[in-house]
Tab-separated table of C-alpha atoms in Angstrom:
chain	number	residue	atom	x	y	z
A	232	MET	CA	18.377	-6.576	-8.216
A	233	LYS	CA	17.145	-3.579	-6.258
A	234	ALA	CA	13.708	-1.751	-4.977
A	235	VAL	CA	12.713	1.672	-5.419
A	236	ILE	CA	9.692	2.456	-2.520
A	237	PRO	CA	8.822	6.195	-3.221
A	238	LEU	CA	6.993	7.317	0.393
A	239	ALA	CA	6.987	11.152	-0.546
A	240	GLY	CA	3.124	11.618	0.063
A	241	LYS	CA	1.023	12.640	2.813
A	242	GLY	CA	-1.377	10.464	2.071
A	243	THR	CA	-4.247	12.571	2.456
A	244	ARG	CA	-7.265	10.409	1.386
A	245	LEU	CA	-6.168	8.714	4.320
A	246	ARG	CA	-6.624	11.518	6.718
A	247	PRO	CA	-6.684	12.514	9.791
A	248	HIS	CA	-4.741	8.872	10.393
A	249	THR	CA	-1.737	10.423	8.105
A	250	HIS	CA	-1.392	13.587	10.475
A	251	LEU	CA	0.678	11.650	13.075
A	252	THR	CA	1.429	8.458	11.378
A	253	PRO	CA	3.280	8.333	7.355
A	254	LYS	CA	1.058	6.472	4.613
A	255	PRO	CA	3.462	3.646	4.792
A	256	LEU	CA	2.992	2.849	8.103
A	257	ILE	CA	-0.813	3.047	8.177
A	258	ARG	CA	-1.688	-0.776	9.570
A	259	VAL	CA	-3.805	-3.404	8.476
A	260	ALA	CA	-4.672	-7.125	10.008
A	261	GLY	CA	-2.007	-5.954	12.390
A	262	LYS	CA	0.977	-5.049	10.543
A	263	PRO	CA	2.011	-1.309	9.089
A	264	VAL	CA	0.841	-1.602	5.209
A	265	LEU	CA	4.252	-1.289	3.825
A	266	ASP	CA	6.025	-4.248	6.237
A	267	PHE	CA	3.617	-6.525	3.684
A	268	ILE	CA	6.154	-5.030	0.819
A	269	LEU	CA	8.979	-5.060	2.267
A	270	ASP	CA	8.657	-8.899	3.802
A	271	ASP	CA	7.933	-9.426	0.089
A	272	LEU	CA	11.421	-7.994	-1.141
A	273	LEU	CA	12.736	-10.152	1.648
A	274	ALA	CA	11.814	-13.193	0.752
A	275	ALA	CA	12.656	-12.541	-3.299
A	276	GLY	CA	16.303	-12.013	-2.261
A	277	VAL	CA	16.002	-8.111	-2.662
A	278	SER	CA	18.027	-6.455	0.245
A	279	GLU	CA	18.770	-2.983	-1.419
A	280	VAL	CA	16.316	-0.588	-0.925
A	281	VAL	CA	15.683	3.407	-2.727
A	282	PHE	CA	13.267	4.561	-0.209
A	283	ILE	CA	12.274	8.481	-1.799
A	284	VAL	CA	11.076	10.214	0.985
A	285	GLY	CA	9.499	13.305	2.302
A	286	HIS	CA	6.334	13.461	4.375
A	287	LEU	CA	7.140	12.270	8.173
A	288	GLN	CA	10.308	11.014	6.909
A	289	GLU	CA	12.154	10.463	10.076
A	290	ALA	CA	9.626	7.847	11.651
A	291	ILE	CA	9.639	5.241	8.049
A	292	ARG	CA	13.363	5.643	8.500
A	293	ALA	CA	13.229	5.374	12.393
A	294	HIS	CA	11.035	2.327	11.330
A	295	ILE	CA	12.912	0.760	8.712
A	296	ALA	CA	16.092	0.480	10.962
A	297	ALA	CA	14.267	-1.097	13.772
A	298	SER	CA	12.178	-3.488	11.924
A	299	TYR	CA	14.193	-3.973	9.074
A	300	PRO	CA	18.616	-3.999	9.762
A	301	ALA	CA	19.239	-7.088	7.536
A	302	ILE	CA	18.095	-3.479	4.419
A	303	ARG	CA	20.739	-1.780	3.291
A	304	ALA	CA	18.587	1.678	3.432
A	305	HIS	CA	19.166	4.264	0.921
A	306	TYR	CA	17.519	6.972	1.393
A	307	VAL	CA	16.785	10.955	-0.953
A	308	VAL	CA	13.844	13.260	0.091
A	309	GLN	CA	11.158	14.275	-2.670
A	310	GLU	CA	10.753	18.118	-1.408
A	311	VAL	CA	8.260	19.583	-4.838
A	312	GLN	CA	5.464	16.708	-5.104
A	313	ASP	CA	5.309	16.360	-8.870
A	314	GLY	CA	4.492	13.119	-9.685
A	315	THR	CA	5.877	9.135	-9.950
A	316	ALA	CA	7.896	9.642	-12.692
A	317	GLY	CA	9.995	12.963	-10.187
A	318	ALA	CA	9.977	10.406	-7.507
A	319	VAL	CA	11.894	7.652	-9.342
A	320	ALA	CA	13.766	9.721	-10.789
A	321	LEU	CA	15.405	11.143	-7.622
A	322	ALA	CA	16.757	7.184	-7.097
A	323	ARG	CA	19.197	7.447	-10.280
A	324	PRO	CA	22.051	7.754	-8.218
A	325	TRP	CA	21.751	4.087	-7.179
A	326	ALA	CA	20.353	2.471	-10.101
A	327	ASP	CA	23.001	0.644	-11.519
A	328	ASP	CA	20.953	-2.918	-11.782
A	329	GLU	CA	17.790	-4.500	-12.287
A	330	LEU	CA	15.082	-2.440	-10.171
A	331	LEU	CA	11.736	-3.371	-8.874
A	332	ILE	CA	9.647	-0.355	-8.569
A	333	LEU	CA	6.611	-0.645	-5.655
A	334	PHE	CA	4.635	1.993	-4.338
A	335	ALA	CA	3.277	1.499	-1.325
A	336	ASP	CA	-0.858	2.030	-0.976
A	337	THR	CA	-1.231	-1.520	-2.375
A	338	LEU	CA	-1.222	-4.552	-1.318
A	339	PHE	CA	-0.469	-7.465	-3.434
A	340	GLU	CA	0.519	-11.521	-4.180
A	341	VAL	CA	2.404	-11.854	-7.392
A	342	ASP	CA	5.042	-14.745	-9.197
A	343	LEU	CA	8.302	-12.153	-8.465
A	344	THR	CA	10.214	-14.462	-9.589
A	345	ILE	CA	8.858	-13.683	-13.290
A	346	THR	CA	12.093	-11.315	-12.603
A	347	ARG	CA	14.014	-14.333	-13.043
A	348	THR	CA	12.786	-16.185	-15.547
A	349	LEU	CA	12.140	-13.308	-17.919
A	350	ASP	CA	13.199	-13.584	-21.743
A	351	THR	CA	15.882	-11.661	-22.830
A	352	ASP	CA	14.536	-9.881	-25.292
A	353	ARG	CA	12.045	-8.736	-22.513
A	354	ALA	CA	13.663	-4.697	-21.101
A	355	GLY	CA	10.741	-5.568	-18.217
A	356	VAL	CA	7.281	-6.134	-16.217
A	357	ILE	CA	4.204	-4.629	-15.431
A	358	TRP	CA	2.057	-6.519	-13.337
A	359	ALA	CA	-1.531	-5.747	-14.226
A	360	LYS	CA	-4.923	-7.048	-12.431
A	361	GLU	CA	-8.340	-8.192	-15.299
A	362	VAL	CA	-10.902	-5.661	-13.668
A	363	GLU	CA	-14.525	-4.454	-14.435
A	364	ASP	CA	-14.656	-1.022	-13.955
A	365	TYR	CA	-11.321	-0.729	-15.765
A	366	GLN	CA	-12.985	3.743	-16.095
A	367	ARG	CA	-11.027	4.337	-12.994
A	368	PHE	CA	-7.730	2.919	-13.580
A	369	GLY	CA	-4.808	3.199	-15.830
A	370	VAL	CA	-5.434	0.458	-18.155
A	371	ILE	CA	-2.328	-1.412	-19.895
A	372	VAL	CA	-3.038	-2.295	-23.906
A	373	THR	CA	-0.985	-4.899	-25.283
A	374	ASP	CA	-0.548	-6.582	-28.330
A	375	ASP	CA	-0.977	-10.656	-28.526
A	376	ASN	CA	2.053	-11.908	-27.275
A	377	GLY	CA	0.741	-10.096	-23.886
A	378	ASP	CA	3.375	-6.770	-24.721
A	379	MET	CA	2.512	-3.979	-23.360
A	380	THR	CA	1.499	-1.536	-26.775
A	381	ARG	CA	0.123	2.099	-24.155
A	382	ILE	CA	-1.030	2.159	-20.947
A	383	VAL	CA	-4.607	4.187	-21.033
A	384	GLU	CA	-5.447	6.917	-18.350
A	385	LYS	CA	-9.185	6.131	-17.321
A	386	PRO	CA	-10.653	5.087	-20.375
A	387	SER	CA	-14.227	5.538	-21.459
A	388	GLU	CA	-14.517	3.121	-23.680
A	389	PRO	CA	-13.343	-0.556	-23.195
A	390	VAL	CA	-9.915	-0.792	-24.983
A	391	SER	CA	-8.470	-2.579	-21.885
A	392	ARG	CA	-9.516	-4.001	-18.449
A	393	LEU	CA	-5.908	-4.950	-17.006
A	394	ALA	CA	-5.415	-1.938	-14.385
A	395	ASN	CA	-1.972	-1.119	-13.739
A	396	ILE	CA	-1.319	-1.953	-9.705
A	397	GLY	CA	1.482	-0.355	-9.850
A	398	LEU	CA	4.428	-2.570	-9.764
A	399	TYR	CA	7.289	-3.087	-12.430
A	400	TYR	CA	10.075	-5.001	-13.034
A	401	ILE	CA	13.323	-2.699	-15.315
A	402	ARG	CA	15.844	-4.948	-16.642
A	403	ASP	CA	16.864	-1.666	-18.841
A	404	HIS	CA	16.928	0.630	-15.945
A	405	ASP	CA	19.207	3.164	-18.407
A	406	LEU	CA	16.307	3.482	-20.801
A	407	LEU	CA	14.027	3.982	-18.142
A	408	PHE	CA	15.654	7.435	-16.669
A	409	GLU	CA	16.489	8.016	-20.420
A	410	GLY	CA	12.352	8.015	-20.598
A	411	ILE	CA	12.161	9.799	-17.686
A	412	GLU	CA	14.010	12.254	-18.425
A	413	GLU	CA	12.307	13.387	-21.724
A	414	THR	CA	8.964	12.795	-19.948
A	415	LEU	CA	9.970	15.781	-16.765
A	416	SER	CA	11.741	17.904	-20.446
A	417	ARG	CA	7.841	18.307	-21.193
A	418	GLY	CA	5.183	19.917	-19.131
A	419	PRO	CA	3.133	17.967	-16.408
A	420	GLY	CA	0.185	16.445	-17.260
A	421	LEU	CA	-3.077	17.940	-16.135
A	422	ALA	CA	-2.208	17.373	-12.144
A	423	GLY	CA	0.778	19.097	-12.593
A	424	GLU	CA	2.270	15.816	-11.675
A	425	TYR	CA	4.973	13.899	-14.365
A	426	TYR	CA	3.715	10.067	-14.563
A	427	LEU	CA	6.561	7.125	-15.043
A	428	THR	CA	4.048	5.395	-17.169
A	429	ASP	CA	5.515	8.104	-19.340
A	430	ALA	CA	8.204	6.136	-19.517
A	431	PHE	CA	7.522	3.417	-19.374
A	432	GLN	CA	5.467	4.639	-23.415
A	433	TYR	CA	9.225	5.867	-23.781
A	434	MET	CA	10.887	2.807	-23.278
A	435	VAL	CA	8.086	1.278	-25.790
A	436	ASP	CA	8.508	3.627	-28.301
A	437	ALA	CA	12.015	3.195	-28.406
A	438	GLY	CA	11.276	-0.270	-29.229
A	439	ALA	CA	11.880	-2.131	-25.564
A	440	ARG	CA	9.545	-5.222	-25.339
A	441	ILE	CA	7.263	-5.210	-22.021
A	442	ILE	CA	5.790	-7.488	-20.508
A	443	THR	CA	2.864	-7.290	-19.047
A	444	ALA	CA	1.880	-10.371	-15.857
A	445	PRO	CA	-1.061	-11.140	-13.967
A	446	VAL	CA	-1.821	-10.209	-10.236
A	447	ARG	CA	-3.367	-13.015	-7.491
A	448	THR	CA	-4.462	-10.174	-5.408
A	449	TRP	CA	-4.690	-6.353	-5.543
A	450	LEU	CA	-5.538	-4.712	-2.229
A	451	ASP	CA	-5.152	-0.557	-2.398
A	452	ALA	CA	-5.017	0.698	1.635
A	453	GLY	CA	-5.438	4.034	0.436
A	454	LYS	CA	-8.428	5.160	1.897
A	455	VAL	CA	-9.862	4.463	5.121
A	456	ASP	CA	-12.680	2.432	3.188
A	457	ALA	CA	-10.057	0.481	1.012
A	458	LEU	CA	-8.508	0.075	4.660
A	459	LEU	CA	-11.110	-1.519	5.516
A	460	GLU	CA	-11.835	-3.820	2.874
A	461	ALA	CA	-8.286	-4.901	3.143
A	462	ASN	CA	-8.456	-5.726	6.651
A	463	ARG	CA	-11.526	-7.731	5.463
A	464	TYR	CA	-9.322	-10.488	3.585
A	465	LEU	CA	-6.090	-10.654	5.505
A	466	VAL	CA	-8.153	-11.512	9.100
A	467	GLY	CA	-10.247	-13.499	6.802
A	468	GLY	CA	-7.257	-15.187	6.070
A	469	SER	CA	-3.706	-16.722	7.667
A	470	ARG	CA	-4.161	-12.964	9.561
A	471	GLY	CA	-6.677	-13.664	11.805
A	472	GLY	CA	-8.035	-15.509	15.271
A	473	VAL	CA	-7.849	-14.624	18.808
A	474	ASP	CA	-3.954	-15.119	20.537
A	475	ARG	CA	-2.919	-17.077	23.080
A	476	ALA	CA	-1.871	-14.040	24.637
A	477	ALA	CA	-4.640	-12.095	24.319
A	478	GLN	CA	-7.140	-12.451	27.355
A	479	VAL	CA	-11.418	-12.555	25.619
A	480	SER	CA	-13.632	-13.935	28.250
A	481	GLU	CA	-17.814	-13.580	28.391
A	482	SER	CA	-17.662	-12.349	24.656
A	483	VAL	CA	-18.914	-13.847	21.854
A	484	VAL	CA	-15.303	-13.003	18.667
A	485	SER	CA	-15.956	-14.671	15.163
A	486	PRO	CA	-13.608	-16.509	13.421
A	487	LEU	CA	-13.426	-13.888	11.223
A	488	ALA	CA	-11.651	-11.048	13.679
A	489	ARG	CA	-8.152	-11.098	14.984
A	490	ILE	CA	-7.363	-9.684	18.602
A	491	GLU	CA	-3.842	-9.850	18.770
A	492	ALA	CA	-1.576	-10.580	22.363
A	493	GLY	CA	-1.998	-8.053	25.049
A	494	ALA	CA	-5.231	-7.491	23.963
A	495	ARG	CA	-8.075	-7.354	26.166
A	496	VAL	CA	-11.789	-7.908	25.162
A	497	THR	CA	-14.755	-8.104	28.266
A	498	GLY	CA	-18.286	-9.077	27.584
A	499	CYS	CA	-18.494	-7.659	23.748
A	500	ARG	CA	-19.840	-9.421	20.448
A	501	ILE	CA	-16.710	-8.827	17.705
A	502	GLY	CA	-17.914	-9.141	14.015
A	503	GLY	CA	-15.742	-9.966	11.010
A	504	ASN	CA	-13.355	-8.133	9.279
A	505	VAL	CA	-12.811	-6.524	13.051
A	506	THR	CA	-8.562	-6.217	14.981
A	507	VAL	CA	-8.031	-5.326	18.634
A	508	GLU	CA	-4.522	-4.729	18.379
A	509	ALA	CA	-1.885	-5.346	20.952
A	510	GLY	CA	-3.076	-3.549	24.074
A	511	ALA	CA	-6.243	-1.990	23.351
A	512	ARG	CA	-8.718	-2.369	25.900
A	513	VAL	CA	-12.035	-3.416	24.575
A	514	ARG	CA	-15.280	-3.237	26.918
A	515	ASN	CA	-18.436	-4.132	26.899
A	516	SER	CA	-19.007	-3.347	23.250
A	517	GLU	CA	-19.822	-4.475	19.666
A	518	LEU	CA	-17.529	-4.101	16.827
A	519	GLY	CA	-18.043	-4.838	13.024
A	520	ASP	CA	-15.574	-3.702	10.192
A	521	THR	CA	-13.870	-1.764	12.415
A	522	ILE	CA	-9.586	-1.684	13.314
A	523	VAL	CA	-8.844	-1.048	16.793
A	524	GLY	CA	-5.845	0.435	17.485
A	525	ARG	CA	-2.795	-0.294	20.139
A	526	GLY	CA	-3.265	0.441	23.519
A	527	ALA	CA	-6.785	2.318	22.455
A	528	ARG	CA	-9.591	1.638	24.770
A	529	VAL	CA	-13.162	1.569	23.900
A	530	GLU	CA	-16.130	1.075	26.314
A	531	GLY	CA	-19.929	0.991	26.454
A	532	SER	CA	-20.345	1.136	22.180
A	533	ARG	CA	-21.476	-0.331	19.103
A	534	LEU	CA	-19.140	0.472	16.540
A	535	THR	CA	-18.703	-0.202	12.682
A	536	ARG	CA	-16.765	1.070	9.720
A	537	SER	CA	-14.885	2.645	11.990
A	538	VAL	CA	-10.593	3.204	12.257
A	539	ILE	CA	-9.562	3.977	16.019
A	540	GLY	CA	-6.151	4.923	16.450
A	541	SER	CA	-3.846	4.000	18.985
A	542	GLY	CA	-3.792	5.014	22.220
A	543	ALA	CA	-7.698	6.763	21.636
A	544	VAL	CA	-10.001	6.507	23.904
A	545	VAL	CA	-13.640	5.885	22.792
A	546	THR	CA	-17.407	6.022	24.952
A	547	GLY	CA	-20.807	4.591	24.857
A	548	CYS	CA	-20.796	5.605	20.769
A	549	ALA	CA	-22.316	4.290	18.438
A	550	GLY	CA	-22.054	4.331	14.594
A	551	SER	CA	-19.184	5.125	12.885
A	552	LEU	CA	-15.883	6.536	13.826
A	553	ASN	CA	-12.797	7.441	12.177
A	554	ILE	CA	-10.567	9.296	14.744
A	555	MET	CA	-6.300	9.697	15.088
A	556	ASP	CA	-3.926	8.319	17.699
A	557	HIS	CA	-4.182	9.375	21.371
A	558	SER	CA	-8.250	11.467	20.232
A	559	GLU	CA	-10.781	11.278	23.311
A	560	VAL	CA	-14.498	10.814	21.457
A	561	LEU	CA	-17.295	10.938	24.386
A	562	CYS	CA	-21.456	10.252	23.267
A	563	PRO	CA	-24.410	10.320	24.596
A	564	GLY	CA	-24.388	6.443	23.211
A	565	PRO	CA	-24.989	3.274	24.524
A	566	GLY	CA	-23.885	2.773	28.097
A	567	GLY	CA	-22.152	6.077	27.907
A	568	SER	CA	-23.445	9.552	29.453
A	569	GLN	CA	-23.126	12.860	27.551
A	570	SER	CA	-19.886	14.987	27.640
């Protein structure tokens, strides 16, 4: 089995951070979003991946080469942002086996081993999460056997509450690319894009049976507020705690926070849902619902619902900040003087 991961998007919902860092490498709970996905793939025995790249692709290539040498990586550039079907179509030269298709702006916990025990009469799997606010998503309508019959984008009526999370297993890859070709031969959708879900509909209409599978956890990481919520979930679980190699003095730290090795926290109150990454320095400050990037410095500040980029400097500020790497913000806030 091989994996296809489209990574070409510009990540506009995560600006300003994605001006310098590609969206898949934005960090949450001290780890790039892409790494959560690649670790899951390797654990499932998938080591050959087709990466569809574009915006800041050099950083992605360098990161994968340095951090995942065991992955046999293929790269193809999506020159035109024409949607998910257009992106996956570029993977066809390597698509000679079963495929996992994943999008790197969500984190999920699913059972990938279902792909090993799938009935031979099934052409694929779509993982779906039951949600209450179904109007926000593409939802999957199923028959009595749990097989997809259609996908409805942002329905006004509750035809289904099974939200499509963007994780797919396709056994019949030939029929998939036949569906993609048919989708690309038609005009694009209202947003000027071609959608991979239309290719799945083509497969189903041609008689393929694609089963839906449950999702334990589904976390959006594609915009700042969602990134903080994903951080809350992760540091509240296995990725929380103070590393033994962190330096924490004269401070109160919530057990629902993450202080990494090499970080230094002095005279602070660190609340829940806070990540202070390696090399960061936080002094005389109060933090809650905040990510402080690697090597950043925060002093004399009270921050909430903030994302501070790597190497950034924040002094004397109160409130919420969303600043990219290597920025500097000086405020007339607590402990600071106006500059």
